[in-house]
Short mmCIF file of C-alpha atoms in Angstrom, two decimals:
data_model
loop_
_atom_site.label_atom_id
_atom_site.label_comp_id
_atom_site.label_asym_id
_atom_site.label_seq_id
_atom_site.Cartn_x
_atom_site.Cartn_y
_atom_site.Cartn_z
CA MET A 1 -35.94 4.39 11.68
CA SER A 2 -34.13 2.49 8.93
CA LEU A 3 -30.58 3.29 7.89
CA GLU A 4 -31.83 4.91 4.67
CA GLU A 5 -34.11 7.28 6.61
CA ARG A 6 -31.42 8.69 8.88
CA PRO A 7 -30.48 12.29 8.17
CA PHE A 8 -27.12 12.91 6.56
CA ASN A 9 -24.43 13.56 9.14
CA PRO A 10 -21.28 15.13 7.65
CA LEU A 11 -19.36 14.24 10.81
CA ASP A 12 -20.23 10.55 10.57
CA LYS A 13 -17.11 8.37 10.67
CA GLN A 14 -17.90 6.89 7.26
CA HIS A 15 -18.24 10.32 5.66
CA LEU A 16 -15.08 11.63 7.29
CA GLY A 17 -13.09 8.64 6.07
CA GLU A 18 -14.47 9.00 2.56
CA SER A 19 -13.61 12.70 2.57
CA VAL A 20 -9.97 12.08 3.45
CA ALA A 21 -9.71 9.17 1.01
CA GLN A 22 -11.14 11.31 -1.79
CA ALA A 23 -8.67 14.08 -0.98
CA LEU A 24 -5.87 11.58 -1.65
CA LEU A 25 -7.44 10.47 -4.93
CA ASP A 26 -7.69 14.11 -6.02
CA LYS A 27 -3.92 14.56 -5.64
CA PRO A 28 -1.71 14.39 -8.74
CA VAL A 29 0.32 11.24 -9.34
CA SER A 30 4.04 11.52 -8.62
CA PRO A 31 7.11 9.38 -9.27
CA LEU A 32 8.05 6.89 -6.57
CA PRO A 33 9.66 8.13 -4.40
CA PRO A 34 8.60 11.76 -4.68
CA THR A 35 10.86 14.65 -3.76
CA PRO A 36 11.30 14.97 0.04
CA PHE A 37 8.53 16.64 2.03
CA ASN A 38 7.39 16.78 5.65
CA GLY A 39 4.31 15.23 7.17
CA ALA A 40 2.53 12.02 8.07
CA GLY A 41 -0.42 10.59 6.18
CA ILE A 42 -1.65 8.11 3.60
CA TYR A 43 -0.53 7.01 0.17
CA ALA A 44 -1.35 4.77 -2.79
CA ILE A 45 1.18 3.07 -5.08
CA TYR A 46 0.37 2.30 -8.73
CA TYR A 47 1.92 -0.05 -11.31
CA THR A 48 2.05 0.19 -15.12
CA GLY A 49 4.82 -2.29 -15.98
CA PRO A 50 5.16 -5.52 -17.99
CA PHE A 51 5.10 -8.16 -15.22
CA SER A 52 2.53 -10.43 -16.87
CA PRO A 53 0.59 -11.57 -13.75
CA TYR A 54 -0.26 -7.89 -13.14
CA ALA A 55 -1.39 -7.18 -16.70
CA THR A 56 -4.95 -6.31 -15.70
CA ILE A 57 -3.71 -3.90 -13.03
CA ALA A 58 -1.32 -2.21 -15.45
CA ALA A 59 -4.13 -1.85 -17.98
CA ARG A 60 -6.38 -0.15 -15.43
CA ASN A 61 -3.62 2.34 -14.67
CA ALA A 62 -2.58 2.92 -18.30
CA ASP A 63 -3.12 6.27 -20.03
CA GLU A 64 -3.02 7.99 -16.63
CA LYS A 65 -6.27 6.40 -15.48
CA TRP A 66 -4.71 5.36 -12.16
CA ALA A 67 -7.71 3.22 -11.24
CA ALA A 68 -6.07 0.28 -9.45
CA PRO A 69 -3.58 0.82 -6.61
CA MET A 70 -1.13 -2.00 -5.97
CA TYR A 71 -0.78 -0.98 -2.35
CA VAL A 72 -2.31 1.50 0.07
CA GLY A 73 -0.51 2.45 3.26
CA LYS A 74 0.01 4.97 5.99
CA ALA A 75 2.83 6.58 7.90
CA VAL A 76 2.09 7.91 11.38
CA PRO A 77 4.39 9.97 13.60
CA ALA A 78 6.06 8.02 16.38
CA GLY A 79 4.20 9.90 19.11
CA ALA A 80 0.84 8.95 17.62
CA ARG A 81 1.31 5.33 18.72
CA LYS A 82 1.48 6.50 22.34
CA GLY A 83 -1.49 8.82 22.11
CA GLY A 84 0.67 11.92 22.05
CA ILE A 85 -0.33 15.19 20.45
CA LEU A 86 2.39 16.39 18.13
CA GLN A 87 3.09 19.74 16.58
CA ALA A 88 3.72 19.79 12.84
CA ALA A 89 7.39 20.50 13.43
CA ASP A 90 7.71 17.26 15.47
CA ILE A 91 6.42 14.97 12.74
CA GLY A 92 9.29 15.28 10.30
CA ASN A 93 9.20 13.49 6.95
CA VAL A 94 7.81 10.11 8.06
CA LEU A 95 5.47 9.80 5.05
CA TRP A 96 8.25 10.50 2.55
CA LYS A 97 10.57 8.07 4.36
CA ARG A 98 7.95 5.33 4.08
CA LEU A 99 7.59 5.92 0.35
CA ARG A 100 11.36 5.88 -0.04
CA GLU A 101 11.51 2.53 1.81
CA HIS A 102 8.95 1.11 -0.59
CA ALA A 103 10.96 2.41 -3.54
CA ASP A 104 14.03 0.63 -2.17
CA SER A 105 12.11 -2.64 -1.84
CA ILE A 106 10.87 -2.41 -5.43
CA SER A 107 14.35 -1.54 -6.70
CA GLN A 108 15.76 -4.66 -5.05
CA ALA A 109 13.14 -6.99 -6.58
CA ASP A 110 14.50 -9.00 -9.50
CA ASN A 111 11.32 -8.79 -11.60
CA LEU A 112 10.12 -5.23 -10.94
CA ASP A 113 11.35 -1.88 -12.26
CA LEU A 114 10.91 1.22 -10.14
CA GLN A 115 10.29 3.27 -13.29
CA ASP A 116 6.97 1.40 -13.68
CA PHE A 117 5.62 2.71 -10.37
CA ALA A 118 3.98 5.95 -9.30
CA CYS A 119 2.26 7.18 -6.16
CA ARG A 120 -0.23 9.55 -4.65
CA TYR A 121 0.28 10.82 -1.11
CA LEU A 122 -1.53 13.12 1.28
CA ALA A 123 -0.33 14.64 4.55
CA VAL A 124 -3.15 14.20 7.06
CA ASP A 125 -3.74 14.99 10.73
CA ASP A 126 -2.82 11.74 12.47
CA ILE A 127 -6.29 11.15 13.94
CA TRP A 128 -7.73 10.53 10.44
CA ILE A 129 -4.91 8.44 8.99
CA PRO A 130 -6.03 4.91 10.00
CA LEU A 131 -9.64 5.58 9.03
CA ALA A 132 -8.74 6.82 5.55
CA GLU A 133 -6.33 3.93 4.97
CA SER A 134 -9.03 1.43 5.93
CA MET A 135 -11.52 3.06 3.57
CA LEU A 136 -9.12 2.90 0.63
CA ILE A 137 -8.15 -0.71 1.24
CA SER A 138 -11.81 -1.70 1.47
CA LYS A 139 -12.70 0.21 -1.69
CA TYR A 140 -9.86 -0.97 -3.96
CA ARG A 141 -8.71 -4.26 -2.41
CA PRO A 142 -5.08 -3.71 -3.53
CA ILE A 143 -3.31 -6.99 -4.23
CA TRP A 144 -0.29 -6.20 -2.06
CA ASN A 145 -2.61 -5.46 0.87
CA ASN A 146 -5.11 -8.26 0.43
CA LEU A 147 -3.17 -11.18 -1.06
CA LEU A 148 0.62 -10.81 -1.23
CA ASP A 149 1.50 -9.91 2.33
CA GLY A 150 5.00 -8.69 3.10
CA PHE A 151 5.66 -5.67 0.88
CA GLY A 152 5.85 -3.35 3.88
CA ASN A 153 8.03 -5.68 5.96
CA HIS A 154 11.41 -4.65 7.33
CA ASP A 155 14.55 -6.68 7.89
CA PRO A 156 13.69 -8.77 10.99
CA GLY A 157 17.34 -8.70 12.05
CA GLN A 158 19.61 -11.39 13.35
CA GLY A 159 18.05 -13.98 15.61
CA ARG A 160 14.66 -13.77 13.89
CA THR A 161 15.44 -15.55 10.66
CA GLY A 162 13.27 -18.46 11.75
CA GLN A 163 10.18 -16.74 10.34
CA LYS A 164 8.98 -17.66 6.87
CA ILE A 165 9.57 -15.66 3.75
CA SER A 166 6.54 -13.56 2.86
CA PRO A 167 4.39 -14.19 -0.23
CA TRP A 168 5.56 -10.84 -1.62
CA ASP A 169 9.22 -11.78 -1.31
CA LEU A 170 8.53 -15.18 -2.85
CA VAL A 171 6.89 -13.64 -5.93
CA HIS A 172 9.34 -10.72 -6.07
CA PRO A 173 12.70 -12.06 -4.84
CA GLY A 174 15.66 -9.77 -4.38
CA ARG A 175 15.59 -8.14 -0.95
CA PRO A 176 18.85 -9.42 0.56
CA TRP A 177 17.50 -10.06 4.04
CA ALA A 178 14.49 -12.03 2.77
CA SER A 179 16.71 -14.73 1.29
CA LYS A 180 17.81 -15.63 4.84
CA LEU A 181 14.28 -16.49 5.96
CA GLN A 182 12.65 -19.91 5.99
CA PRO A 183 10.83 -21.19 2.86
CA ASN A 184 7.18 -20.37 2.29
CA GLN A 185 5.20 -23.61 2.60
CA GLN A 186 2.89 -22.92 -0.35
CA GLY A 187 5.64 -22.23 -2.89
CA LEU A 188 5.80 -19.93 -5.91
CA HIS A 189 3.36 -21.87 -8.13
CA TYR A 190 0.67 -21.63 -5.45
CA TRP A 191 1.01 -17.86 -5.15
CA MET A 192 1.08 -17.27 -8.89
CA LEU A 193 -2.19 -19.17 -9.14
CA LYS A 194 -3.63 -17.16 -6.26
CA ILE A 195 -2.71 -13.93 -8.08
CA GLU A 196 -4.55 -15.08 -11.17
CA GLN A 197 -7.62 -16.07 -9.16
CA PHE A 198 -7.61 -12.87 -7.11
CA LEU A 199 -7.45 -10.57 -10.12
CA ALA A 200 -10.09 -12.59 -11.98
CA GLN A 201 -12.49 -11.83 -9.12
CA GLN A 202 -11.80 -8.10 -9.08
CA PRO A 203 -14.69 -6.00 -10.39
#
């Protein structure tokens, strides 16, 4: 039996992931960060600002179209990494904290303005979070997931400054701890060219 001939299975992993991803896309867009809330889950961050390399992304999000996330991510409760089963009261506000961390990173960047960003977020049972995140990244290929690594990085702390500065921090300098890291071998011109090439290949 070919793949096309198989009966529809609503509990298929693909369909479950698409269902959760669509639930996120059906949520209203909020400022970044949103007002505090509890829960773990998934989120998408959107850009509408004047940074010229992202002009095509901003255009796709203009007029409240919100068609091109800059970044898709997840926030899972700490117990989920150990296979624990958590009650809702144990989860806390991990998703909101993650969005607030991203807002802080954007605020520290010299060439970005937090007012130009917005987000969607969805509290999800932790078992579905990685699947939905993977679906959204595959569908939209956000530039901060697929090209400019490092947006979600944290301060590596003292003793680990031997690692190289991320492409994101090279293109968007300003996070104080990133300036202490080693240079990126490719350099800024290389990554600006890669941004142009990446966005030119986007459908």
